[in-house]
PDB file of C-alpha atoms in Angstrom:
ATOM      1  CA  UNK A 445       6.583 -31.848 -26.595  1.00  0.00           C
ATOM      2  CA  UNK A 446       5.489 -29.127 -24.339  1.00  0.00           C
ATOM      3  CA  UNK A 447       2.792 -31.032 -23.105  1.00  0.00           C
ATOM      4  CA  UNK A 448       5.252 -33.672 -21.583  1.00  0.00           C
ATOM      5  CA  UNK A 449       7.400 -30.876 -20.305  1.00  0.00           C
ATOM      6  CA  UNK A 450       5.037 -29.120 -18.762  1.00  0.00           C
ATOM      7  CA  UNK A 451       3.149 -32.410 -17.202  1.00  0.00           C
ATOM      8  CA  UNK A 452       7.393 -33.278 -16.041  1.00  0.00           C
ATOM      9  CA  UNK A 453       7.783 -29.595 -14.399  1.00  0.00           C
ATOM     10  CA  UNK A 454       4.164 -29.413 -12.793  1.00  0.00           C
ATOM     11  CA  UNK A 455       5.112 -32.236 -10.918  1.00  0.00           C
ATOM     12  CA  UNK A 456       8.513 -31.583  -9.191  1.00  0.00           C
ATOM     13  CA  UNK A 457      10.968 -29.323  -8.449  1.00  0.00           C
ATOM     14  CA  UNK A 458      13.535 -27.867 -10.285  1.00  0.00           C
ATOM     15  CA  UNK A 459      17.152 -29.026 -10.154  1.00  0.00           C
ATOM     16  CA  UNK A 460      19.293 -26.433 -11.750  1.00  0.00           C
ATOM     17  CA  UNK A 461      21.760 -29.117 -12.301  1.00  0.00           C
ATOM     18  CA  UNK A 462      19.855 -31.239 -14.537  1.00  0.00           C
ATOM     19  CA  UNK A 463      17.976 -28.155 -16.741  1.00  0.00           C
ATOM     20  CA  UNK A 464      19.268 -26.548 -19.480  1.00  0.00           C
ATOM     21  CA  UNK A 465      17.586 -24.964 -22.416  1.00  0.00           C
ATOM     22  CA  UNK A 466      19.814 -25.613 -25.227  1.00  0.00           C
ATOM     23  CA  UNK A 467      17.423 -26.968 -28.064  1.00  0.00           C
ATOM     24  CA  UNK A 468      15.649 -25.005 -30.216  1.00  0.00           C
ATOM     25  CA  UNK A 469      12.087 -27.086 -29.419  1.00  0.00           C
ATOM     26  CA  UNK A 470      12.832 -26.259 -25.858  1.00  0.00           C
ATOM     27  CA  UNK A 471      12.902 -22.733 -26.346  1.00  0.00           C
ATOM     28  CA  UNK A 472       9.818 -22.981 -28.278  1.00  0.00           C
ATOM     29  CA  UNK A 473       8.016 -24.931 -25.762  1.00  0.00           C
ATOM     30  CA  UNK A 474       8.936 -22.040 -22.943  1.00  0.00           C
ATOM     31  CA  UNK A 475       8.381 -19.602 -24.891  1.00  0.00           C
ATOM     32  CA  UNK A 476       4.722 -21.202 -25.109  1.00  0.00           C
ATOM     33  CA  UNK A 477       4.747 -20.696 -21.301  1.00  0.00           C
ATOM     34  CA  UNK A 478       5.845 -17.964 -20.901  1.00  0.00           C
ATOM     35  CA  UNK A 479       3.012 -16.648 -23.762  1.00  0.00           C
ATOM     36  CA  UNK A 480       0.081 -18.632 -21.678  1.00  0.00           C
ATOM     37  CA  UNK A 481      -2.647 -17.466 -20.935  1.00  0.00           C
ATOM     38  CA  UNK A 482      -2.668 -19.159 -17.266  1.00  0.00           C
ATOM     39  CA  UNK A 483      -0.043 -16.639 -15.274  1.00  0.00           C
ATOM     40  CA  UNK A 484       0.968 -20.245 -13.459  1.00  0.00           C
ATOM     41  CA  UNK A 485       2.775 -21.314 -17.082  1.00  0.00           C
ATOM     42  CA  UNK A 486       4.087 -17.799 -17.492  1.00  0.00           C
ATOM     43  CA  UNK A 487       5.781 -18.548 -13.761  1.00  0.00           C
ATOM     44  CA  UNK A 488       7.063 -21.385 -14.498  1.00  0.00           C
ATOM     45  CA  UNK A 489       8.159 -20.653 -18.092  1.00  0.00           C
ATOM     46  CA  UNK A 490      10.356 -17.619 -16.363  1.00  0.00           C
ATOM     47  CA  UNK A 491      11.508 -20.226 -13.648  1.00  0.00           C
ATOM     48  CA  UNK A 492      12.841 -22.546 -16.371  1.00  0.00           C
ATOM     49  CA  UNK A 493      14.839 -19.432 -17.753  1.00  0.00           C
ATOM     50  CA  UNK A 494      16.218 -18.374 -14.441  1.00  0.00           C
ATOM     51  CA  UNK A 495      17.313 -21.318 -13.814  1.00  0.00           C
ATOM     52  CA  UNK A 496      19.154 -22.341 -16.681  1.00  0.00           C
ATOM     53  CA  UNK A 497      20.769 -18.617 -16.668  1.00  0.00           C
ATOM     54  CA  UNK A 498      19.151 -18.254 -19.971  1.00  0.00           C
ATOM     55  CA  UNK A 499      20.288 -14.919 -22.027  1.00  0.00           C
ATOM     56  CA  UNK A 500      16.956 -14.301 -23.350  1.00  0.00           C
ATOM     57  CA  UNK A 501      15.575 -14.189 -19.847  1.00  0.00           C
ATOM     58  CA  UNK A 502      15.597 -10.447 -20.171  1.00  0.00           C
ATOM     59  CA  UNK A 503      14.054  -9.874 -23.957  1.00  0.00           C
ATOM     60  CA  UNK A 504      10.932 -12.243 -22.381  1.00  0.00           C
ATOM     61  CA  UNK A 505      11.007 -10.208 -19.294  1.00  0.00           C
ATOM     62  CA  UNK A 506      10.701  -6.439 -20.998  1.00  0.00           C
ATOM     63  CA  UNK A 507       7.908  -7.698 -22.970  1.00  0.00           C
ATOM     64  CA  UNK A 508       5.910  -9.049 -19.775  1.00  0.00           C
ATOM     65  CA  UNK A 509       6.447  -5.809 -17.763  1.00  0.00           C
ATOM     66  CA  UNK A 510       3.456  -4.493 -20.040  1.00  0.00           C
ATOM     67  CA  UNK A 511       1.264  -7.414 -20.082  1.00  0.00           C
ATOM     68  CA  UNK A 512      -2.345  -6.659 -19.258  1.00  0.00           C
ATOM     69  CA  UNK A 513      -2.527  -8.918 -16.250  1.00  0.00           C
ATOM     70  CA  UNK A 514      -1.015  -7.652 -13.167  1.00  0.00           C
ATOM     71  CA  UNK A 515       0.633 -10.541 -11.435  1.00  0.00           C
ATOM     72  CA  UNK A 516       2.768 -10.933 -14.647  1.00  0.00           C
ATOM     73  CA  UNK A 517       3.495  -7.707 -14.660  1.00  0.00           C
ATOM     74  CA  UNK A 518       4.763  -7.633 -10.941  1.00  0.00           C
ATOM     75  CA  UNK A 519       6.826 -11.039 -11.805  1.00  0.00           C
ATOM     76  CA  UNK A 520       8.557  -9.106 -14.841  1.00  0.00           C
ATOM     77  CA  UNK A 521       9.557  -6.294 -12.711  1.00  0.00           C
ATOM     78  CA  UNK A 522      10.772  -7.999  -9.651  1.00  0.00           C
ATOM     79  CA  UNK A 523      12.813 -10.329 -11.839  1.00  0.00           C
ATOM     80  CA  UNK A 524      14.053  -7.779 -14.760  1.00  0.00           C
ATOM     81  CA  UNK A 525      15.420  -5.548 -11.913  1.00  0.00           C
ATOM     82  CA  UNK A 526      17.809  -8.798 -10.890  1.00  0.00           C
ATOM     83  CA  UNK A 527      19.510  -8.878 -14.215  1.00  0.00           C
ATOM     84  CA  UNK A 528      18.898  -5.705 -15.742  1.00  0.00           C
ATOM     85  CA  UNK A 529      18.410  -2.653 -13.387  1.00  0.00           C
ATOM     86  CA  UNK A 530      18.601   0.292 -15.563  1.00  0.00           C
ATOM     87  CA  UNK A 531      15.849  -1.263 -17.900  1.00  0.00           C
ATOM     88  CA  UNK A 532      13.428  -2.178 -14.861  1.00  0.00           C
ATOM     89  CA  UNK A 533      13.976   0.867 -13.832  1.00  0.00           C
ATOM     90  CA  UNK A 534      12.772   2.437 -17.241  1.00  0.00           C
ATOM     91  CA  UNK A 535       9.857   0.074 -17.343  1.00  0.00           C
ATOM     92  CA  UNK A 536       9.204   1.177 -13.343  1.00  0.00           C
ATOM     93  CA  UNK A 537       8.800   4.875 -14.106  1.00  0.00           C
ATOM     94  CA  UNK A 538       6.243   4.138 -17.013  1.00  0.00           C
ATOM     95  CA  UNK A 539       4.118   2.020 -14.381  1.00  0.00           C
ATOM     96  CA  UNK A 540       4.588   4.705 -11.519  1.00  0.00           C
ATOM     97  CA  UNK A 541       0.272   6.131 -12.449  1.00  0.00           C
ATOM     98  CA  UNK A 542      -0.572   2.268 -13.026  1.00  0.00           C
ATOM     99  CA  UNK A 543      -4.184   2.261 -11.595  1.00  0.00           C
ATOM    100  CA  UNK A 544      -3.177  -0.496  -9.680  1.00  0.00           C
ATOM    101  CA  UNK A 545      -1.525  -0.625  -6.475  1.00  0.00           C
ATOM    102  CA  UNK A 546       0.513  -3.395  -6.439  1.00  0.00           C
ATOM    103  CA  UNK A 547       2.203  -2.447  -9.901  1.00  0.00           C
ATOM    104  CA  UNK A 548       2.396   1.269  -8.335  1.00  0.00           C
ATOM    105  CA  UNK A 549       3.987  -0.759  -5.823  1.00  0.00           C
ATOM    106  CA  UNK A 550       6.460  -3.014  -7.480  1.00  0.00           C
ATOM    107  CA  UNK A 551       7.566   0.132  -9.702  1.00  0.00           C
ATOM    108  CA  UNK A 552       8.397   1.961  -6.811  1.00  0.00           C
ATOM    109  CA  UNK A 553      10.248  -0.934  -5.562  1.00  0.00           C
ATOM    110  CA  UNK A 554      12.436  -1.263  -8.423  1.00  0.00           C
ATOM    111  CA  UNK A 555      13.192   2.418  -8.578  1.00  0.00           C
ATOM    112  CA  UNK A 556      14.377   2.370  -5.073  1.00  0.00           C
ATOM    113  CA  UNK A 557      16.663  -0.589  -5.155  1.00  0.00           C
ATOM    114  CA  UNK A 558      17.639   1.017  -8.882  1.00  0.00           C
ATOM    115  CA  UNK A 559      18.739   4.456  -6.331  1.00  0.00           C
ATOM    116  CA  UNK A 560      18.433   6.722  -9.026  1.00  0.00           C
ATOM    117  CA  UNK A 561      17.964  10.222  -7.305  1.00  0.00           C
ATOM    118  CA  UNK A 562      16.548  11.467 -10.295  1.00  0.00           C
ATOM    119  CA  UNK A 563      13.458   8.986  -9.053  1.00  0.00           C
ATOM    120  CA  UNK A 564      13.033   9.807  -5.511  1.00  0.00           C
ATOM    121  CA  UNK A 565      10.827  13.060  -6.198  1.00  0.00           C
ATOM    122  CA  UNK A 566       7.677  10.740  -8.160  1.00  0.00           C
ATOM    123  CA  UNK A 567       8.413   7.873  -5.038  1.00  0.00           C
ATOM    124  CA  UNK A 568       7.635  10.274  -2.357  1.00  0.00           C
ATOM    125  CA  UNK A 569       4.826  11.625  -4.017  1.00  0.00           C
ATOM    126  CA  UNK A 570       3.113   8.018  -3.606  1.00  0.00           C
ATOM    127  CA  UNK A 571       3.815   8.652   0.221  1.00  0.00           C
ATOM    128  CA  UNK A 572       0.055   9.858  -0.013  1.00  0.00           C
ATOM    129  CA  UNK A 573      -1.608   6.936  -1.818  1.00  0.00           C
ATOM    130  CA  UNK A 574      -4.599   5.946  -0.653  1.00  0.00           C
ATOM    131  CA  UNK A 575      -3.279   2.279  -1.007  1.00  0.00           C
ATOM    132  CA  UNK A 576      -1.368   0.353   2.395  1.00  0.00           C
ATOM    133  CA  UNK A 577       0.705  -1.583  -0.221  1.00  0.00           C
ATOM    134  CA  UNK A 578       2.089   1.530  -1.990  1.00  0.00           C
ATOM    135  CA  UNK A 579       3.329   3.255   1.250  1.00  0.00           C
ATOM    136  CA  UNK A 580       4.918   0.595   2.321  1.00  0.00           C
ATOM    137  CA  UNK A 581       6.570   0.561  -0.613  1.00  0.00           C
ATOM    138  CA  UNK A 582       8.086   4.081  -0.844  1.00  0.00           C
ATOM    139  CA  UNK A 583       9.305   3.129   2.958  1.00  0.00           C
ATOM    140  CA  UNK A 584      11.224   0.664   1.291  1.00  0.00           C
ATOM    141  CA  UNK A 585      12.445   2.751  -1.638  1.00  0.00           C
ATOM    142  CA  UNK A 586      13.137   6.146   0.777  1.00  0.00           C
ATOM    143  CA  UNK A 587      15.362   4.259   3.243  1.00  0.00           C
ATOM    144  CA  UNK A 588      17.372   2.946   0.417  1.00  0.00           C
ATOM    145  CA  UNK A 589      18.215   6.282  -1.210  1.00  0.00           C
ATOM    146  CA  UNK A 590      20.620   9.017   0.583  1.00  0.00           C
ATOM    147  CA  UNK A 591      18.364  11.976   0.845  1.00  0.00           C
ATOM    148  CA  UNK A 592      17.646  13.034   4.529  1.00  0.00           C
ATOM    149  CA  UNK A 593      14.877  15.462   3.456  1.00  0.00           C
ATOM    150  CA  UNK A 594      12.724  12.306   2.042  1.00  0.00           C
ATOM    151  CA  UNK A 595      13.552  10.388   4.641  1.00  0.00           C
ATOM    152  CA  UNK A 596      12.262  12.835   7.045  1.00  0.00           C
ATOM    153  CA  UNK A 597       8.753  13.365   5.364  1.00  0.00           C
ATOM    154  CA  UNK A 598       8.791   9.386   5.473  1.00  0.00           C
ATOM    155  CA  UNK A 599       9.287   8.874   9.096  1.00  0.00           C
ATOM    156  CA  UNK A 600       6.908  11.650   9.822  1.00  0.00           C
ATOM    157  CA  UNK A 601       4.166  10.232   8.025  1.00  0.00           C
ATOM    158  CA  UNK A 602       4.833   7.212  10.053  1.00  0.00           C
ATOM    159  CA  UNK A 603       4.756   9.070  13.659  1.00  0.00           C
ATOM    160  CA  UNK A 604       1.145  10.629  12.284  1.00  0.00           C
ATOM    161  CA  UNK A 605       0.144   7.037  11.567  1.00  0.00           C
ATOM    162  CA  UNK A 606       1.159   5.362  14.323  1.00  0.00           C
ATOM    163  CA  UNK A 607      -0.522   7.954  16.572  1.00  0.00           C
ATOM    164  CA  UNK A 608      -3.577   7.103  14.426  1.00  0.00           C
ATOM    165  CA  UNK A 609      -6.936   5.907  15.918  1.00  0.00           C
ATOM    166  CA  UNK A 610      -7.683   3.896  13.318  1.00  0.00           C
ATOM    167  CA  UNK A 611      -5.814   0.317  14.066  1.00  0.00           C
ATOM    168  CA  UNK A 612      -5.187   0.006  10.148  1.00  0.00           C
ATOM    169  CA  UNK A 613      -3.297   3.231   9.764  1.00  0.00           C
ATOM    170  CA  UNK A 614      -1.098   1.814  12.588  1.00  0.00           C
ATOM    171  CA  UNK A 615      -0.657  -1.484  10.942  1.00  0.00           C
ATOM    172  CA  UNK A 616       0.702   0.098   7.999  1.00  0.00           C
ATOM    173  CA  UNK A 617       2.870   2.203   9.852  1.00  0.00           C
ATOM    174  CA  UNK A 618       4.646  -1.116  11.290  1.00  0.00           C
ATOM    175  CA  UNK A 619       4.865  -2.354   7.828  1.00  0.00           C
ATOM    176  CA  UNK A 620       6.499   0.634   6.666  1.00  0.00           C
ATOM    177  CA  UNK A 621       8.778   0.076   9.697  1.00  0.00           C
ATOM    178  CA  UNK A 622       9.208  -3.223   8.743  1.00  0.00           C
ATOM    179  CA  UNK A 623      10.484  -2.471   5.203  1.00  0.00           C
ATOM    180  CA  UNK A 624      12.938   0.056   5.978  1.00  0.00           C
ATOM    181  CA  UNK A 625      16.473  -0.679   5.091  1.00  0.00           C
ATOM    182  CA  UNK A 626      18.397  -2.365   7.431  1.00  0.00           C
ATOM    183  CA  UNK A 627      21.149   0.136   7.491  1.00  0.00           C
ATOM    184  CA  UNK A 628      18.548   3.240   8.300  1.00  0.00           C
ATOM    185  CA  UNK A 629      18.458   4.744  11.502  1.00  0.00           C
ATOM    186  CA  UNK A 630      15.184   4.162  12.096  1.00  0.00           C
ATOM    187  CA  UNK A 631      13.547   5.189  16.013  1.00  0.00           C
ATOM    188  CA  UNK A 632      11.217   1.713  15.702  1.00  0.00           C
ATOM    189  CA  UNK A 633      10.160   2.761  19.717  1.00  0.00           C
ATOM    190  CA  UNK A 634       6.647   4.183  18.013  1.00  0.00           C
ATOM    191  CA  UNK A 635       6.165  -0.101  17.431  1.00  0.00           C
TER     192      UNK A 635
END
């Protein structure tokens, strides 16, 4: 059985009108996917359950924000924080020191659309990672909080990189530019 679904999914799209999950030996076949070893079946086992609105979606979720690989882990966050903010954001503060930047970075991005104050302290702190991805990160997580002192240190750092030598430190600074909230009052002239 989950060899036919899976060759049936691989193939096409999927129409939320025609998927549901309601038999046990579907479950068990997703769940299969979502256990894989190839993060492609993990995707698409978490697709399946977003689609179909499933109400385990989050149980399969919290137990993928601490897989070992990192893409999975990224997915988990960035779709856990969609339907259960308060527990992404738990999972997010335990993956803050991950030694790898984009976790670092997807934590960070769940704590700032989570807008726990309580948070912003250990998201600026990142505003000195050595990593492009991480910065531009906390530009996205500082804009969407309401503390002017953060959002100070934030646009200074990006004045000191965009008056940077170095054409990289200026690219980040127009990402970070380019991930600030909408809503911030942002001087972009520096672009």
């Amino acid at each position: 059985y989950g060899v036919s679904l899976l060759a049936n999914l691989r193939g096409r799209a999927l129409d939320p009108a025609q998927l549901s999950v309601d038999s046990e030996s579907s479950l068990v076949a997703i769940d299969r996917l979502v256990a894989s070893a190839d993060e492609r079946d993990v995707r698409l086992g978490l697709d399946i359950l977003t689609i179909a609105q499933h109400p385990e979606l989050p149980v399969r979720l919290e137990r993928l924000v601490v897989d070992e690989r990192v893409n999975v882990r990224t997915d988990a966050l960035e779709r856990l924080v969609q339907l259960a903010p308060h527990t992404a954001a738990d999972a997010a503060r335990d993956c803050l020191d991950d030694p790898s930047p984009r976790v670092r970075a997807a934590s960070i991005r769940v704590l700032g659309a989570a807008g726990s104050a309580s948070d912003l302290s250990r998201i600026a702190a990142h505003l000195s990672d050595a990593d492009a991805v991480v910065k531009v990160a906390v530009a996205f997580a500082v804009t969407r909080m309401d503390d002017d002192a953060a959002r100070q240190e934030l646009s200074a750092e990006v004045v000191r990189l965009t008056q940077s030598d170095v054409a990289a430190d200026r690219a980040v600074a127009a990402d970070m530019l380019g991930d600030y909230d909408a809503g911030s009052c942002v001087d972009r002239a520096r672009l």
